[in-house]
Coordinates of C-alpha atoms in Angstrom, one line a residue:
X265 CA -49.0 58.3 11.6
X266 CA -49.6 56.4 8.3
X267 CA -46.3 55.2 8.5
X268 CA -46.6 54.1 11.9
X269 CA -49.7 52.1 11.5
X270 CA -50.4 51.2 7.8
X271 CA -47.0 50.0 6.9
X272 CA -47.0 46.9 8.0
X273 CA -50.4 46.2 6.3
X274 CA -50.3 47.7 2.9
X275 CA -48.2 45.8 0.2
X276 CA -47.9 48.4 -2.0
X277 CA -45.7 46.5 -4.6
X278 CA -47.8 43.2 -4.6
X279 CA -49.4 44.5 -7.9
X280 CA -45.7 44.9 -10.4
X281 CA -45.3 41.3 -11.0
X282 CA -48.8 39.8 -11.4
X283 CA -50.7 39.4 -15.1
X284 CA -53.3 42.4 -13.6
X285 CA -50.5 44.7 -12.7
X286 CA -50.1 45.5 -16.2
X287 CA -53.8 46.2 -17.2
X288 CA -53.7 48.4 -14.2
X289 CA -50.7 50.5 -15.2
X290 CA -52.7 51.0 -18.8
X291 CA -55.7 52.0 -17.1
X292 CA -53.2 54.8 -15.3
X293 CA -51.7 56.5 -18.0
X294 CA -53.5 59.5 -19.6
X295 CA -55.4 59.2 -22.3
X296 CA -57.2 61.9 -23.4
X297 CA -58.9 60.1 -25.9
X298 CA -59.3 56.8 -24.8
X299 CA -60.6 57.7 -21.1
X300 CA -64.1 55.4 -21.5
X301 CA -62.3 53.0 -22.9
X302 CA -59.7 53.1 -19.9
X303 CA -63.0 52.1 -17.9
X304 CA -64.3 49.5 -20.0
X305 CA -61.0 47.7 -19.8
X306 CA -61.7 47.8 -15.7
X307 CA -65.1 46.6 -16.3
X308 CA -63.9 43.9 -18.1
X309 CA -61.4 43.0 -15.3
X310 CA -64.7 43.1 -13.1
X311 CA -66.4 40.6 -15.5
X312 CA -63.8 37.7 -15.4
X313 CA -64.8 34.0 -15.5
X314 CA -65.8 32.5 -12.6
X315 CA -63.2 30.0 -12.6
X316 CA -60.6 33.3 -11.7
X317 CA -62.7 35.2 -9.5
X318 CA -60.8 34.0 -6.8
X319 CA -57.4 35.5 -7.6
X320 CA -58.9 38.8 -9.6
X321 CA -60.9 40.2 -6.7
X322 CA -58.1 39.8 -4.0
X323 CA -55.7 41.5 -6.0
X324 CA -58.6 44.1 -7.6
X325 CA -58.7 45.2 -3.7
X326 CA -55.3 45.1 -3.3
X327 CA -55.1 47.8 -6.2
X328 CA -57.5 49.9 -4.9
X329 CA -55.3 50.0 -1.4
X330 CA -53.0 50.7 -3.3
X331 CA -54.3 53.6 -5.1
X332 CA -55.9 54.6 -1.6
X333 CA -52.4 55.5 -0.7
X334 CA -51.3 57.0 -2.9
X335 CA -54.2 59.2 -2.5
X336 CA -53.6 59.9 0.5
X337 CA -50.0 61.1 0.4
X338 CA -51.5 63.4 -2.3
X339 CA -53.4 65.0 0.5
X340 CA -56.9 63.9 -1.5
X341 CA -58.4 62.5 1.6
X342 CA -62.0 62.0 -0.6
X343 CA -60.8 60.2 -3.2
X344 CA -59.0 58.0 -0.4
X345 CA -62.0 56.5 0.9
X346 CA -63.4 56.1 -2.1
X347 CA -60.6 53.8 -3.2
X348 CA -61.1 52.2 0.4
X349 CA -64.4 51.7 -0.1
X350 CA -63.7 50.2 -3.5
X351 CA -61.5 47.9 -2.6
X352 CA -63.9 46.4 0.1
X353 CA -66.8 46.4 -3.0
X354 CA -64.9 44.3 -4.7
X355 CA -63.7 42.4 -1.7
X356 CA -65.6 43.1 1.7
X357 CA -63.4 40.5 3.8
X358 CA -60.2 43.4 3.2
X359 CA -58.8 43.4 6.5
X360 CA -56.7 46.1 5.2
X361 CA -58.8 48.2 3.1
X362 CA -61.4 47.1 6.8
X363 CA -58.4 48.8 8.9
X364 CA -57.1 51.4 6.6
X365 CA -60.9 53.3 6.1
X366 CA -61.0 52.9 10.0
X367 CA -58.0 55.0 10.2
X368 CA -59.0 57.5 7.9
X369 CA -62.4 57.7 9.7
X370 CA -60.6 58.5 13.0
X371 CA -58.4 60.9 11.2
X372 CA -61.2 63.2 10.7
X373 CA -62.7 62.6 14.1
X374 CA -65.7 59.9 12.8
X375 CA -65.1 57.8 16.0
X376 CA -68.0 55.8 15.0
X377 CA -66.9 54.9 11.6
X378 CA -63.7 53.9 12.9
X379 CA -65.0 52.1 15.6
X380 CA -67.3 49.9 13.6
X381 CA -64.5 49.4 10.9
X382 CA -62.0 48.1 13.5
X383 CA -64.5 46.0 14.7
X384 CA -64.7 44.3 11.4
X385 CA -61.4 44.0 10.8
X386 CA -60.9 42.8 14.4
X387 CA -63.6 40.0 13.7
X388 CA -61.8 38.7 10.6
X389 CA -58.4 38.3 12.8
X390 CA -56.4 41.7 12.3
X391 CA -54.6 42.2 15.3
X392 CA -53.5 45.9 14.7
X393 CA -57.2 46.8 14.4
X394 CA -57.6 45.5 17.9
X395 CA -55.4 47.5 19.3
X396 CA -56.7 50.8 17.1
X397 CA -60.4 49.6 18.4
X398 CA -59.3 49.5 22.0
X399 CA -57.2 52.7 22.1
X400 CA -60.7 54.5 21.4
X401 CA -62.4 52.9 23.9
X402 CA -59.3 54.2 26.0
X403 CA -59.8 57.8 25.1
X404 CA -63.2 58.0 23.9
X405 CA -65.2 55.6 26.0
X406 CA -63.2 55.2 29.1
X407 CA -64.2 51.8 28.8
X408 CA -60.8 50.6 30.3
X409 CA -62.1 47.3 30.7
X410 CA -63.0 46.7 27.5
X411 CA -59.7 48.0 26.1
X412 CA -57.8 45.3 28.3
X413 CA -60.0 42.8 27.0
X414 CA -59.2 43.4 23.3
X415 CA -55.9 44.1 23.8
X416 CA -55.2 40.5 25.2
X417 CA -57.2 39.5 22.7
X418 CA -55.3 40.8 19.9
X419 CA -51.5 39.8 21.4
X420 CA -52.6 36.1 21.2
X421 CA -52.8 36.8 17.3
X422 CA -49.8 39.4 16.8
X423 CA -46.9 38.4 15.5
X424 CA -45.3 41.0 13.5
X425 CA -43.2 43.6 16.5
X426 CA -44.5 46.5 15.7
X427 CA -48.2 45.2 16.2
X428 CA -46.9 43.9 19.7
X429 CA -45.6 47.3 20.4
X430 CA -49.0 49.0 19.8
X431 CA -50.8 46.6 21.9
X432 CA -48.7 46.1 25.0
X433 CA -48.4 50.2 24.6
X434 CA -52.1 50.6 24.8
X435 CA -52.4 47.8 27.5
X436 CA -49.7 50.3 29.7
X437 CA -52.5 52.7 29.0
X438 CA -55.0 51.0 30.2
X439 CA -53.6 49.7 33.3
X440 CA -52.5 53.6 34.3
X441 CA -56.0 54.6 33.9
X442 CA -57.1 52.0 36.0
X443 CA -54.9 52.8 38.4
X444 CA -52.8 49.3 38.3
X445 CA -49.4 51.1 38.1
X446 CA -47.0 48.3 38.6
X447 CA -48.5 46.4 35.9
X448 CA -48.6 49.2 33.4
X449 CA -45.2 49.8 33.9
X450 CA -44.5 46.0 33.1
X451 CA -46.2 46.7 29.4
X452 CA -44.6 49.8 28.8
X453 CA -41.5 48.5 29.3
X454 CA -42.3 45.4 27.4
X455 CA -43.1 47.7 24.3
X456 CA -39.9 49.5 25.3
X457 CA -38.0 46.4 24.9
X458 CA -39.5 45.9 21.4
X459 CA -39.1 49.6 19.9
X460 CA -37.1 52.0 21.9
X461 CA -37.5 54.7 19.1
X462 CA -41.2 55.4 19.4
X463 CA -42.2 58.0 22.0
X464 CA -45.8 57.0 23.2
X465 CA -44.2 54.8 26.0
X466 CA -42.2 57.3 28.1
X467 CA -44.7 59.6 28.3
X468 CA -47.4 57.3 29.4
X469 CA -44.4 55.7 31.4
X470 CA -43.8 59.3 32.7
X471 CA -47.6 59.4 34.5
X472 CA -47.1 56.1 35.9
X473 CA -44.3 57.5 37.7
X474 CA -45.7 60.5 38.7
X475 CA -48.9 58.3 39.8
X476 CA -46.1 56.1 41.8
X477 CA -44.4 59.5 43.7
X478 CA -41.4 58.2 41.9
X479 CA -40.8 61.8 40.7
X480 CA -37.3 61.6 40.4
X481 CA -37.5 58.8 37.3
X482 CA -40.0 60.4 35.8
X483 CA -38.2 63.4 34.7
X484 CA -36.0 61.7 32.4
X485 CA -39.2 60.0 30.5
X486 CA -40.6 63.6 30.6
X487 CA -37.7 64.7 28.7
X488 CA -37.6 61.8 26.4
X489 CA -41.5 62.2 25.3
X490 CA -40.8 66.4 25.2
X491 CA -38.2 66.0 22.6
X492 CA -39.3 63.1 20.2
X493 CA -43.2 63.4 20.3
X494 CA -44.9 64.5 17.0
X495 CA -47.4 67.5 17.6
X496 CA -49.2 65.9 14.3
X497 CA -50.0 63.3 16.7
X498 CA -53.7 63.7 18.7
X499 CA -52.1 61.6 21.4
X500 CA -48.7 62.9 21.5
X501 CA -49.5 66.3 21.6
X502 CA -51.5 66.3 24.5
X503 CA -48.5 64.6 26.4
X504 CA -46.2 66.8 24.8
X505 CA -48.3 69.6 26.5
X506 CA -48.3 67.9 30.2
X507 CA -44.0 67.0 29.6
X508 CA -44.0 71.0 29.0
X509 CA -45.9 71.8 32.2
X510 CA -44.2 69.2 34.2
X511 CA -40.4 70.3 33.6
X512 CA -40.8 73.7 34.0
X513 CA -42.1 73.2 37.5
X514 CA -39.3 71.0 38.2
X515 CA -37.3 74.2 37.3
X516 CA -38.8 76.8 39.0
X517 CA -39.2 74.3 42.1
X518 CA -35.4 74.2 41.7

């Protein structure tokens, strides 16, 4: 799932070629007898003039992302957010350290964290953290409404594809839980058209079928989100459990 949603926001190489980059890489290596002054070198990075205060913060949070990830791939989920939170210390405007603490926060189920972290980064223009913000108001709220209402709001901004995708996926979403089948169906196969690889779409586009009496489709989608979803996934599991149930009482119906 990090992969999936945090790729296209983290720049994890922005740091190698700037002045900072190589402070930070001191700062790194161990030093067993040097680690206070490790940290007085970062407090001086803090305590630049004010004339570069403007170019040091950005990329301080940009480090601390940074580090954030690679946290996270170490499995230290703790030390995560408090790079996250770091990062935004230094620079609260961090759309992606905004997004990225969001995520974390849903990972271990604090809906409201992510919530009001989405929120923030939704109000400073990240479209991905509309559509993260509106999915839980899909399946936490059942505030359809309100999820169509973000989502539109964040496809005016979007621009990179895989952003689209997650919107017009979770606008599919919506629209099957409202009931407005044909125009989920439209969505889904409008996220289709932009990433045929990523499972989410045929299983909702599955239960829009099945909602349609267009069983005969549907099986084929069924299959489709059976063998590619990801168990890891909250979502995807869930569906993987109703493809399960659905094709093996197309074959004992048989």
């Amino acid at each position: 799932m990090w992969q999936k949603n945090i790729a296209q926001l983290s720049s994890l190489n922005m740091l190698k070629t700037t002045p900072l980059a190589n402070i930070f890489n001191a700062m790194k290596e161990p030093a067993k007898k040097h680690h206070k002054s490790k940290w007085g070198t970062f407090l001086l990075i803090l305590a630049v003039g004010f004339g570069g205060w403007k170019i040091g913060l950005p990329e301080l949070a940009s480090f601390f992302n940074n580090m954030a990830f690679e946290n996270y791939k170490a499995n230290r989920l703790a030390n995560t957010q408090q790079a996250y939170e770091l990062a935004l210390s230094v620079d609260p405007k961090s759309r992606t350290a905004l997004y990225n603490l969001g995520w974390l926060c849903e990972e271990v189920q604090d809906l409201q964290c992510a919530r009001g972290k989405y929120l923030q980064a939704a109000k400073l223009g990240l479209p991905a953290a509309y559509s993260n913000l509106a999915r839980l108001y899909i399946v936490d709220q059942k505030n359809y409404p309100a999820a169509v209402h973000l989502l539109w709001q964040g496809l005016k901004l979007a621009e990179d594809d895989r952003v689209k995708y997650s919107l017009l996926k979770n606008l599919g979403w919506a629209r099957l839980e409202q009931g407005r089948y044909s125009e989920a169906l439209q969505h889904l196969d409008a996220a289709i058209k932009l990433d045929s690889e990523r499972p989410a779409t045929y299983c909702l586009k599955a239960q829009v079928l099945e909602k349609m009496k267009n069983t005969k489709e549907a099986l084929p989608q069924w299959k489709i989100c059976l063998k590619s979803a990801d168990s890891q996934e909250f979502d995807e599991d869930i569906w993987i459990g109703m493809a399960r149930q659905r094709l093996n009482e197309e074959k004992t119906n048989k």
